[in-house]
Coordinates of C-alpha atoms in Angstrom, one line a residue:
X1 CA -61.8 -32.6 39.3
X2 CA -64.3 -32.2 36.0
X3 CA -64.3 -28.3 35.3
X4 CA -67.3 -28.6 33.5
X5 CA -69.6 -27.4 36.8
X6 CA -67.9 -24.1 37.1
X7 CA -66.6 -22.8 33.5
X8 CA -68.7 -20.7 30.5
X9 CA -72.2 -20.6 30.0
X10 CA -74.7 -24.0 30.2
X11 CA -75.9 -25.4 27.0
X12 CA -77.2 -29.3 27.4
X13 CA -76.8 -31.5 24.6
X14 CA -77.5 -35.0 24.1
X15 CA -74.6 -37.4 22.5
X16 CA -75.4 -40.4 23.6
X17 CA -77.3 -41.8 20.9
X18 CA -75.2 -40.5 18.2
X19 CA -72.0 -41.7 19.6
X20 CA -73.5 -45.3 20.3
X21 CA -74.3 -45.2 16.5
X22 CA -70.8 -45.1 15.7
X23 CA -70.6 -41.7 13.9
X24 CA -67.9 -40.4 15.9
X25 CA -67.6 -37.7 18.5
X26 CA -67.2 -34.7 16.1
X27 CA -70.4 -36.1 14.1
X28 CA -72.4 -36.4 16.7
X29 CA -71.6 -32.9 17.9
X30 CA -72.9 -31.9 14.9
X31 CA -76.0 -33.0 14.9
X32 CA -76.8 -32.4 18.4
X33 CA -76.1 -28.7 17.6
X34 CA -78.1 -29.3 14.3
X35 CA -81.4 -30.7 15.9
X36 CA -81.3 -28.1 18.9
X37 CA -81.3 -25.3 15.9
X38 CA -83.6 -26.7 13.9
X39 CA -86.8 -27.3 16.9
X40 CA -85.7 -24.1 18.5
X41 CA -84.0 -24.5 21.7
X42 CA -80.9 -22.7 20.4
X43 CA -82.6 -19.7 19.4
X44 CA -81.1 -17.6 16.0
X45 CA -78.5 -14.8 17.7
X46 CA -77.3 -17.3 20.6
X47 CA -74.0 -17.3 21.2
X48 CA -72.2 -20.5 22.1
X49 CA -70.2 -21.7 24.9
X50 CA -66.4 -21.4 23.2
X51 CA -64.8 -24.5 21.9
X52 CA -62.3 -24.8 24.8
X53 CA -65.3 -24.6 27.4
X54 CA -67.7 -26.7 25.5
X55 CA -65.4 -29.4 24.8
X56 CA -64.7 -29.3 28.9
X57 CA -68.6 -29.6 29.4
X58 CA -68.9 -32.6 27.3
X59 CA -65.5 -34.4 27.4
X60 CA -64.2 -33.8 24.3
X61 CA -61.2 -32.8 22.7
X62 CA -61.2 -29.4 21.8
X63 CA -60.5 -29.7 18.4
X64 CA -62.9 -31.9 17.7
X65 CA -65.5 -28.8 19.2
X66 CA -63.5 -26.4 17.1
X67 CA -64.0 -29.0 13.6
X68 CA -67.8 -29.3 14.7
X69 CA -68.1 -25.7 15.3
X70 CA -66.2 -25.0 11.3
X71 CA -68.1 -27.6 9.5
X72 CA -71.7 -26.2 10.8
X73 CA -70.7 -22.5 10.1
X74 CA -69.7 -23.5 6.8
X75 CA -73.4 -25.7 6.6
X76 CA -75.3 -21.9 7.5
X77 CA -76.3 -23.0 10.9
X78 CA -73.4 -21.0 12.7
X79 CA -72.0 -18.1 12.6
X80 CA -68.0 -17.2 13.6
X81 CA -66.6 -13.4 14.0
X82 CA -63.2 -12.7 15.3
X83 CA -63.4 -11.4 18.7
X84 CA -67.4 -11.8 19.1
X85 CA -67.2 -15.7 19.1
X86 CA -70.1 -18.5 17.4
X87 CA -74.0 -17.4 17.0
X88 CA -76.6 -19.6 16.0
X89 CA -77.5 -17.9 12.7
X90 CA -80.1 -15.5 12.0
X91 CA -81.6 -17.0 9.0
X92 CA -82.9 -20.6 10.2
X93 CA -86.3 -20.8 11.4
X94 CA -87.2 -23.1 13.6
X95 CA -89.6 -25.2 14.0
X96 CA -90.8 -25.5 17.2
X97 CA -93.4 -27.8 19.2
X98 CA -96.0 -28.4 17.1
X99 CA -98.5 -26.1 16.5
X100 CA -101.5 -28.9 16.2
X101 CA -100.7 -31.6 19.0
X102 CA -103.0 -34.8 19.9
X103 CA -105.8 -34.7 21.9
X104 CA -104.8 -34.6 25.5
X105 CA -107.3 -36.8 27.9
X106 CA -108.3 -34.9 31.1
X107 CA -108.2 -31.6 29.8
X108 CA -110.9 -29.2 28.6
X109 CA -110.8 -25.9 27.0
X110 CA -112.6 -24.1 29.1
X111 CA -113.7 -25.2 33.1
X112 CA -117.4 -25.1 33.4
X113 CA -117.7 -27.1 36.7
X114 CA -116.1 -24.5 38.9
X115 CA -115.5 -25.3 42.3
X116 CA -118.0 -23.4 44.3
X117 CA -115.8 -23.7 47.5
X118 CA -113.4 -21.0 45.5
X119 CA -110.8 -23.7 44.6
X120 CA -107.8 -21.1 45.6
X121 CA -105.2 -23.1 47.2
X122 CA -103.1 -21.3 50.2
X123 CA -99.0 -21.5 50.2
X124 CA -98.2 -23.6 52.5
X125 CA -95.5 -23.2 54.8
X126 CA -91.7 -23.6 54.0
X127 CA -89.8 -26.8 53.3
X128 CA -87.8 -25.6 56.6
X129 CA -90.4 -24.4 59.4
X130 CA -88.8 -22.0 62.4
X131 CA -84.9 -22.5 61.2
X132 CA -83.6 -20.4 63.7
X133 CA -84.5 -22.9 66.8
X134 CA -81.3 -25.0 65.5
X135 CA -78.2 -24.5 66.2
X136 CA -77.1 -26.0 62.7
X137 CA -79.8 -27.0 60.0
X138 CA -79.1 -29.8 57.6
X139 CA -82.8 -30.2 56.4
X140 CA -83.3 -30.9 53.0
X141 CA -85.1 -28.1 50.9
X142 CA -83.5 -25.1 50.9
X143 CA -80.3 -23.7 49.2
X144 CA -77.4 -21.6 51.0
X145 CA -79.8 -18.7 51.4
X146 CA -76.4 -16.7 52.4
X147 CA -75.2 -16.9 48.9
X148 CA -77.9 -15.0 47.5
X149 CA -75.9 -13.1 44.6
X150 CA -77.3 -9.7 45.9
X151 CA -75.0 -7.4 44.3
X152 CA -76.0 -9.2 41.2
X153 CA -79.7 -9.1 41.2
X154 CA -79.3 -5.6 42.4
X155 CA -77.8 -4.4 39.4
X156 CA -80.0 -6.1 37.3
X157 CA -83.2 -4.9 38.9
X158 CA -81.8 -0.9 38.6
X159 CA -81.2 -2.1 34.7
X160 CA -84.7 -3.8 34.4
X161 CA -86.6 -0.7 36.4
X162 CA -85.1 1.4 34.4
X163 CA -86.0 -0.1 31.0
X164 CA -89.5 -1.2 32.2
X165 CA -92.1 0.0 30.0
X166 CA -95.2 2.1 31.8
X167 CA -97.8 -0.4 31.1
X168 CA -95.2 -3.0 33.1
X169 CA -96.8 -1.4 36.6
X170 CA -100.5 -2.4 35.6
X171 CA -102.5 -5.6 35.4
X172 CA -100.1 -7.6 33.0
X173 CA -100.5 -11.0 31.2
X174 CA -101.5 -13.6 34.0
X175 CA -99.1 -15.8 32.2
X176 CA -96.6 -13.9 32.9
X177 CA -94.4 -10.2 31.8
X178 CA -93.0 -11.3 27.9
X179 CA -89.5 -10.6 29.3
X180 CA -89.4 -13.2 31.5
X181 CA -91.1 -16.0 29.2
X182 CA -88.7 -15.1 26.0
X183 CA -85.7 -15.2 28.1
X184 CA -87.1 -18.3 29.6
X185 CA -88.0 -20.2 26.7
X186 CA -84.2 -19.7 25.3
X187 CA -82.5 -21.0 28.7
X188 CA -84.5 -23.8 29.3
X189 CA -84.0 -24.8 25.6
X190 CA -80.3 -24.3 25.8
X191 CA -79.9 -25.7 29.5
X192 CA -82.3 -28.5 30.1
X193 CA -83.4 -29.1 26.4
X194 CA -86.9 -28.2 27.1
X195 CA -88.7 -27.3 23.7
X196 CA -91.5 -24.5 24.3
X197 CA -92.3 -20.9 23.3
X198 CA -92.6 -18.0 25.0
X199 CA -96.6 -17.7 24.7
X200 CA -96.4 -21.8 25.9
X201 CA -95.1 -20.5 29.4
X202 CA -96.9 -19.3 32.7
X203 CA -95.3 -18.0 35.4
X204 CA -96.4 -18.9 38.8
X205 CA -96.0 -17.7 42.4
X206 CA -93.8 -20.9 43.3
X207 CA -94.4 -25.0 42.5
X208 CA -97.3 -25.2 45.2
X209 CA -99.5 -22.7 43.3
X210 CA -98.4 -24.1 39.7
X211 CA -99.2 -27.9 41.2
X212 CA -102.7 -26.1 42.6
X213 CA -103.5 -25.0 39.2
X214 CA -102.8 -28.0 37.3
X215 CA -104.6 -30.3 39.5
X216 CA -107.6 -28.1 39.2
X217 CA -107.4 -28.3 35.4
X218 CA -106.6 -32.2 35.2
X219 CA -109.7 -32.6 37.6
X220 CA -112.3 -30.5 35.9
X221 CA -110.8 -32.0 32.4
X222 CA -112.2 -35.8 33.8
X223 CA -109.5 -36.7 35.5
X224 CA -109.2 -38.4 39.0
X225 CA -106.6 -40.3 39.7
X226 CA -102.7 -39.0 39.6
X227 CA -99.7 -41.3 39.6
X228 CA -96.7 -39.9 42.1
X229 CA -93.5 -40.9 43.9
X230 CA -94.4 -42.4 47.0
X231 CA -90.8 -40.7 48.4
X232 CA -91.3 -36.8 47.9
X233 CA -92.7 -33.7 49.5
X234 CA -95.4 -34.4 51.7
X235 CA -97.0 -31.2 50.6
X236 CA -97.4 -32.8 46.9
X237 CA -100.0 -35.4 48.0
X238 CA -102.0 -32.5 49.7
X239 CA -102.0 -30.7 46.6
X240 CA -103.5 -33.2 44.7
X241 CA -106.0 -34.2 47.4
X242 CA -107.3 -30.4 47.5
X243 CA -107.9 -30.6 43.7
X244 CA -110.0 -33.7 44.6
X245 CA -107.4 -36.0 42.7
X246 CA -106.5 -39.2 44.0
X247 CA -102.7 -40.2 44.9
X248 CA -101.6 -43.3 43.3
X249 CA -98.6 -44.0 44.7
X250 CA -95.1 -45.1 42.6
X251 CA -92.4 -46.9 44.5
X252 CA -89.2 -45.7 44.1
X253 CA -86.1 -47.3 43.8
X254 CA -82.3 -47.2 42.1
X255 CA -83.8 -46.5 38.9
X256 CA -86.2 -43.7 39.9
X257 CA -89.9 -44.6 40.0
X258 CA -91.5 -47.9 39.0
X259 CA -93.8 -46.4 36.5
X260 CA -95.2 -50.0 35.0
X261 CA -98.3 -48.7 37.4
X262 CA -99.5 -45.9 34.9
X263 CA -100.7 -48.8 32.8
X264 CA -103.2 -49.5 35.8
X265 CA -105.8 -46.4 34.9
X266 CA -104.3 -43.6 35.9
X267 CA -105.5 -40.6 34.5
X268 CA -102.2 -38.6 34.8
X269 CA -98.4 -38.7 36.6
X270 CA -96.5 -36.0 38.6
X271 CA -92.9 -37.1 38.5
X272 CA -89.3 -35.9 39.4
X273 CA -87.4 -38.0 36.2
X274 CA -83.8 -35.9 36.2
X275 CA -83.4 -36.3 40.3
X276 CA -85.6 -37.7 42.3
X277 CA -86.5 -36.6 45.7
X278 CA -85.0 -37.8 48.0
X279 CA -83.5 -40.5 47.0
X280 CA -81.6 -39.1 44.1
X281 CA -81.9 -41.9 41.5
X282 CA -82.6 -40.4 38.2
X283 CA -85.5 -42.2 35.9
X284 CA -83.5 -44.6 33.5
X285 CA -83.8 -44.3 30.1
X286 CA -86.2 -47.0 29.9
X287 CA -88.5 -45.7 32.2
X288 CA -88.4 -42.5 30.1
X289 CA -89.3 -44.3 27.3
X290 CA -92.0 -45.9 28.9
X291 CA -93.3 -42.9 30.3
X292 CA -93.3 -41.1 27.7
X293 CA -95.1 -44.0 25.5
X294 CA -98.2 -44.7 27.9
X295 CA -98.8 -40.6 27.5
X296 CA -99.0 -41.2 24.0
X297 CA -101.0 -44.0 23.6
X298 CA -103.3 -43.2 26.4
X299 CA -103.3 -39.2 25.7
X300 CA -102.2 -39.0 29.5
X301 CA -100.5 -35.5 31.4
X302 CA -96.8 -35.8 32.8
X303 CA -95.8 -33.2 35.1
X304 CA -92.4 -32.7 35.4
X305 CA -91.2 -31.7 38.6
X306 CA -87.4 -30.3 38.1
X307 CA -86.6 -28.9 41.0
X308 CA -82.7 -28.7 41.0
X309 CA -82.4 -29.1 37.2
X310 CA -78.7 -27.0 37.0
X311 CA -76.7 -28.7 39.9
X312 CA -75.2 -32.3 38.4
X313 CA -71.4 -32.8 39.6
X314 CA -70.5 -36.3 38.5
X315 CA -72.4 -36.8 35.1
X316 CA -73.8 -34.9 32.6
X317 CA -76.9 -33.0 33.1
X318 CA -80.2 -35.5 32.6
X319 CA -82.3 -33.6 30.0
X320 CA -85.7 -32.7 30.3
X321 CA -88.5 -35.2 30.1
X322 CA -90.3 -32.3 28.1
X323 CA -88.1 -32.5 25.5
X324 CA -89.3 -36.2 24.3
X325 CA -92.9 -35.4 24.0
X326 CA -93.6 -31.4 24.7
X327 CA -97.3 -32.0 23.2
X328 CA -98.0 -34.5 26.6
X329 CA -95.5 -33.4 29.5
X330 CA -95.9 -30.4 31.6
X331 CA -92.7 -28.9 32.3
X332 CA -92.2 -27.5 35.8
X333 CA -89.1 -25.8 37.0
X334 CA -88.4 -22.9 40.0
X335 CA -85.6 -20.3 40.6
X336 CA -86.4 -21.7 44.8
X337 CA -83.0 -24.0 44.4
X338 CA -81.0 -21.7 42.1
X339 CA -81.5 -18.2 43.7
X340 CA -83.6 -18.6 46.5
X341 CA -87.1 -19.7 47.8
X342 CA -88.7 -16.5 48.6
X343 CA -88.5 -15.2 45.1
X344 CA -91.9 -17.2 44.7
X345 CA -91.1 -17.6 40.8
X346 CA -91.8 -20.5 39.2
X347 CA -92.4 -21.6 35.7
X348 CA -94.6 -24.3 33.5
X349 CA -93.8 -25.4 29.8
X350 CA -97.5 -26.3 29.1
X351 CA -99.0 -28.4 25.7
X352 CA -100.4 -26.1 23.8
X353 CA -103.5 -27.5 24.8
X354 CA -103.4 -26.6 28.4
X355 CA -102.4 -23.1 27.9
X356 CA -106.2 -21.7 28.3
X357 CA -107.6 -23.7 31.2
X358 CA -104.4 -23.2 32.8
X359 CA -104.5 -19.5 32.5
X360 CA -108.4 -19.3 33.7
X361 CA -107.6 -20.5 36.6
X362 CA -104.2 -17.8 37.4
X363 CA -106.6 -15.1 36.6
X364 CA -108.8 -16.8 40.0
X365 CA -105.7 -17.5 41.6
X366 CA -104.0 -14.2 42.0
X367 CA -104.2 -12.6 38.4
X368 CA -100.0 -12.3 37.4
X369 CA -97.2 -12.9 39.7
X370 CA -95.4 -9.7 41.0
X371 CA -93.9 -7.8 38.2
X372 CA -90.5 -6.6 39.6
X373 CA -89.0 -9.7 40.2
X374 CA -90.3 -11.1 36.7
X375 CA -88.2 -8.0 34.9
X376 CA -85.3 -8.7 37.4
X377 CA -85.0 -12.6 36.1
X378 CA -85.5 -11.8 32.8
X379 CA -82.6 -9.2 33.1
X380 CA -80.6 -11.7 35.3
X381 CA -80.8 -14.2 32.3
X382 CA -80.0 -12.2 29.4
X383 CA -76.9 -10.8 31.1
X384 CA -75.6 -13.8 31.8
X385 CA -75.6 -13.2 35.2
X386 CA -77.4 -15.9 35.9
X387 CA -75.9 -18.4 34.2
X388 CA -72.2 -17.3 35.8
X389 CA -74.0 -17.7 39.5
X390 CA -75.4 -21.0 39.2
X391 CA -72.0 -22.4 37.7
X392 CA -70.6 -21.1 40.6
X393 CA -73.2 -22.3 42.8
X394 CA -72.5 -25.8 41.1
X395 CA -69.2 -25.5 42.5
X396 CA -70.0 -23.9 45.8
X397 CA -72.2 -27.1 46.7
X398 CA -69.9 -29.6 45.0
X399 CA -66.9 -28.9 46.8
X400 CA -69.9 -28.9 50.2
X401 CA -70.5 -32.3 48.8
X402 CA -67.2 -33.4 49.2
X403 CA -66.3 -32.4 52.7
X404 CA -69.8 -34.1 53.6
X405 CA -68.3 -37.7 52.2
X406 CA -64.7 -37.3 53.2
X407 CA -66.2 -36.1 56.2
X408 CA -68.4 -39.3 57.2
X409 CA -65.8 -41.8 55.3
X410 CA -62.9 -40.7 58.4
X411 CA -65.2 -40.0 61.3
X412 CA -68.5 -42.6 60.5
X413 CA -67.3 -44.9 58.6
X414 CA -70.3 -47.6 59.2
X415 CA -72.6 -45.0 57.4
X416 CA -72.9 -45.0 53.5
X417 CA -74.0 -42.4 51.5
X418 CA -75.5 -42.3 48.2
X419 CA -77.9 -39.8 45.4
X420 CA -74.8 -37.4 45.4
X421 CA -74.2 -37.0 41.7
X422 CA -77.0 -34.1 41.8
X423 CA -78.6 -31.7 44.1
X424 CA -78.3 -30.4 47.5
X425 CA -78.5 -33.4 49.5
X426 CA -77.7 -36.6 50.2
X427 CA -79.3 -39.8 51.7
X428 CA -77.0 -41.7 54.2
X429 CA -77.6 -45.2 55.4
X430 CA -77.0 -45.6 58.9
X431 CA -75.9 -49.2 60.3
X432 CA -78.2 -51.9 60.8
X433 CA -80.1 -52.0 63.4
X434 CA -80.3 -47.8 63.5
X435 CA -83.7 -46.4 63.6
X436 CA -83.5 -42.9 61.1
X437 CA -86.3 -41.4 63.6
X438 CA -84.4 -41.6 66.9
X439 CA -81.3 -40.5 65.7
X440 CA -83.4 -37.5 64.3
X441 CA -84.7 -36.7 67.9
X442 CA -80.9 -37.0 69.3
X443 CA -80.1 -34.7 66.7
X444 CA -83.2 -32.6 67.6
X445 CA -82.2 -32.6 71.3
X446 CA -78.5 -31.3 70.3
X447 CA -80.2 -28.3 68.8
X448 CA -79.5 -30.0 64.9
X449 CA -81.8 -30.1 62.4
X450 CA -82.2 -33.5 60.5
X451 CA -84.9 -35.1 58.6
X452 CA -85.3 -39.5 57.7
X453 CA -86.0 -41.1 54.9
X454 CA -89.4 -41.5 56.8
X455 CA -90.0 -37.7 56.5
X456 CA -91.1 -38.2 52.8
X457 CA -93.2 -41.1 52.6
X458 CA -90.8 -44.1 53.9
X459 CA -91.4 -46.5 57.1
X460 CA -89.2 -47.2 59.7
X461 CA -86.3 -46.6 57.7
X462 CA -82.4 -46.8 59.2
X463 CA -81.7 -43.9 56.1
X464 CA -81.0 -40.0 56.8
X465 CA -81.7 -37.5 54.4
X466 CA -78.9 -34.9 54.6
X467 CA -79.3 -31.1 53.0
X468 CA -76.2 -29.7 52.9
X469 CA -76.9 -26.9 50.8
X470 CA -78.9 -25.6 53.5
X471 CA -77.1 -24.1 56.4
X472 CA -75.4 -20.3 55.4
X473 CA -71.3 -20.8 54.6
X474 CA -70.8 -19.6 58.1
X475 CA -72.1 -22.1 59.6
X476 CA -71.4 -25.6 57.0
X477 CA -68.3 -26.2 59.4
X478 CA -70.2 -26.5 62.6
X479 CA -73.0 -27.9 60.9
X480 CA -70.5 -31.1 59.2
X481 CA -68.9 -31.3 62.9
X482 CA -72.3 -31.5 65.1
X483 CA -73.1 -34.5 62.8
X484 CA -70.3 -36.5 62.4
X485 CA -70.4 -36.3 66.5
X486 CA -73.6 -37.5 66.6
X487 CA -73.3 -40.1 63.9
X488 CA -70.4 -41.4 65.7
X489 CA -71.7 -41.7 68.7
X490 CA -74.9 -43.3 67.1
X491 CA -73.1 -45.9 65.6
X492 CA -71.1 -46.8 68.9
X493 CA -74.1 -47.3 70.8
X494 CA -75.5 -49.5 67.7
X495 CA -72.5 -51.8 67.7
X496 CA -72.9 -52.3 71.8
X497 CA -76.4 -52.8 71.5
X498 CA -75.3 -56.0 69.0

């Protein structure tokens, strides 16, 4: 089994072009580490995974991490201490984004056509209404709420309460307290390869009220029309159709979404390119590429929805879409699928030209998100703490993975299963000729939660979408057994019914 999901800290760095050049492993080690100095994610006083659980992360030899680590401490970029292990040095300064970006079509400095209805979008319900009127609950949304790490953020919060400066209790920065954004802006460079700053951030009360605020920006910047998956929350159309934006929808398919349709007037895009949900096809690189070229040429707005950015089990993390073009895509991530959902903390990367108009409209929203839980993060993160949890969370729902296919291979074998190299769920195809929505209302009557493919935007689909994150580790067991029953019994009645 890889032991890259459950050892050391995260850093994400990307080889692939550097090794398809034919420079060599150790080379292009290098200069990943290099470039993620020199823009900024790696941030001067970081301290690096070691070279035994980097090289395990990447698939390397660890020598080869141990050469790359020598030749860039002897370049200035790294430093090495015996017994305190390698920092990024303290004398590079890094660039960042750029200060100066492009002009950004549908945005505006300031909103002068204020909604006069008030514009403030209410939190819809959870992913997961009424859980408790299932026996077992294998919707898709949620994470194993029962592994909270509660002793963890517990400590943390008693550190960040007692740390917390006076002026912490007030009316703060609607973006968000500066804890949180500069412990922010390092992880999500070192993790997902997003390139920001901490004044670039805004911290938001969850993704419904970050998606509310953009799509009141975009639409008082000109726009009206926004590109998104037609498979995804349901929730994520309403959002856009509150801010008076028009869904254009994408289809979806093994490569992630089709996204030749920008090119057909579309004023912006609202994408899920590491994972997408629910069918768990990643965007291919050419996609990205093509993505990120039509927000360039036609000064366009990506938002990137990455909703379970840290769980990947059978590849490599995807990096962040952000990273290829920071001055065009909105960056949008959530602690709902790391930690839990009713933390209500949620982040955006913004272009510096969306910073204002995104922050008038926080100040109308709800002014700054609750304090406490902003210091406790930001203490969480700078421990480590919260790196160690989700590597162990990455395990947790890996190994859940596994019992779910070995699981349907010996007792469903007609059913297939697929988007299970990420995430907390999985999309299982049932045998032809099996409609997705009545085995969801035999499930229903059995006192199980499941949810179809036609949950999330598709029709009269024979596909099941399967969250096996959710139910507490308690209850996975009964959960796993109460649908292997009822898929085996589905498929039986299939096959006499042929």
């Amino acid at each position: 089994m890889n032991e890259w999901a459950n050892s050391g800290i995260d850093l994400h760095l990307d080889l692939r072009l550097d090794l398809a050049g034919g420079t060599g492993a150790r080379a292009g080690l290098e200069r990943a580490l290099r470039e993620a100095v020199r823009v900024g994610r790696l941030a001067p006083g970081t301290r690096l995974p070691s070279s035994r659980v980097l090289a395990k992360d990447l698939g390397l030899a660890r020598n080869t991490v141990a050469e790359a680590y020598g030749q860039l401490v002897a370049e200035g970029w790294l430093t090495a201490r015996q017994g305190s292990g390698t920092h990024v040095a303290d004398g590079r300064r890094p660039s960042g984004p750029p200060a100066r970006p492009g002009r950004v079509q549908a945005t505006v400095p300031r909103r002068t056509d204020r909604d006069t209805r008030g514009g403030r979008l209410a939190e819809t319900a959870g992913i997961l209404p009424d859980p408790e009127r299932f026996t077992y609950d294998l919707r898709p949304g949620s994470p194993d709420l029962s592994s909270f790490p509660r002793a963890a953020w517990g400590a943390a919060a008693r550190r960040a309460l007692a740390a917390a400066p006076h002026e912490a209790f007030g009316y703060t920065d609607p973006r968000g307290r500066p804890e949180l954004r500069e412990a922010l802006a390092a992880y999500l460079g070192r993790v997902r390869g997003v390139r920001t700053r901490p004044e670039l951030l805004m911290v938001c009360s969850g993704f419904v009220q970050a998606a509310g605020l953009l799509g009141r920006v975009l639409r008082a910047g000109g726009a009206r029309s926004v590109a998104v998956e037609a498979l995804g929350y349901p929730h994520t159309v309403e959002i856009l159709r509150t801010a008076r934006l028009a869904p254009v929808l994408l289809p979806v398919d093994d490569d992630g979404a089709q996204v030749d349709a920008l090119d057909h007037g579309v004023d912006a895009a609202l994408l899920t390119p590491a994972h997408q949900f629910p069918s768990g096809s990643p965007l291919s690189p050419e996609r990205r590429t093509a993505t990120v070229a039509w927000a360039r040429a036609t000064g366009g707005v990506v938002v990137e929805d990455d909703y379970d950015g840290e769980f990947r089990y059978d590849r490599q993390p995807v990096g962040a879409l952000q990273g290829l073009a920071p001055e065009h895509v909105v960056y949008a991530g959530t602690a709902s699928k790391s930690l839990a959902p009713g933390l209500r903390l949620a982040w955006l990367a913004l272009p510096p030209a969306l910073v204002e108009p995104v922050l008038d409209e926080k100040r109308l929203a709800d002014h700054h998100s609750p304090v406490l839980d902003q210091l406790t993060l930001a203490e969480l993160i700078a421990s480590g703490a919260y790196d160690r949890h989700v590597r162990r969370m990455r395990l947790h729902y890996r190994r859940r993975r596994d019992r779910l296919v070995s699981a349907l291979a010996e007792r469903a074998p007609a059913v297939r299963v697929s988007g299970i190299a990420a995430g907390l769920h999985a999309v299982l195809r049932l045998p032809p000729g099996t409609p997705a929505a009545e085995v969801v209302a035999a499930a229903r009557a059995r006192g199980l939660g499941l949810q179809s493919l036609d949950d999330f935007g598709g029709r009269d689909t024979e596909e099941l979408v399967v969250g096996y994150g959710t139910p507490p580790e308690h209850a996975f067991a009964g959960a796993l057994d109460a649908l292997c029953a009822l898929l085996a019994t589905q498929s039986r009645g299939a096959g006499a019914a042929q």
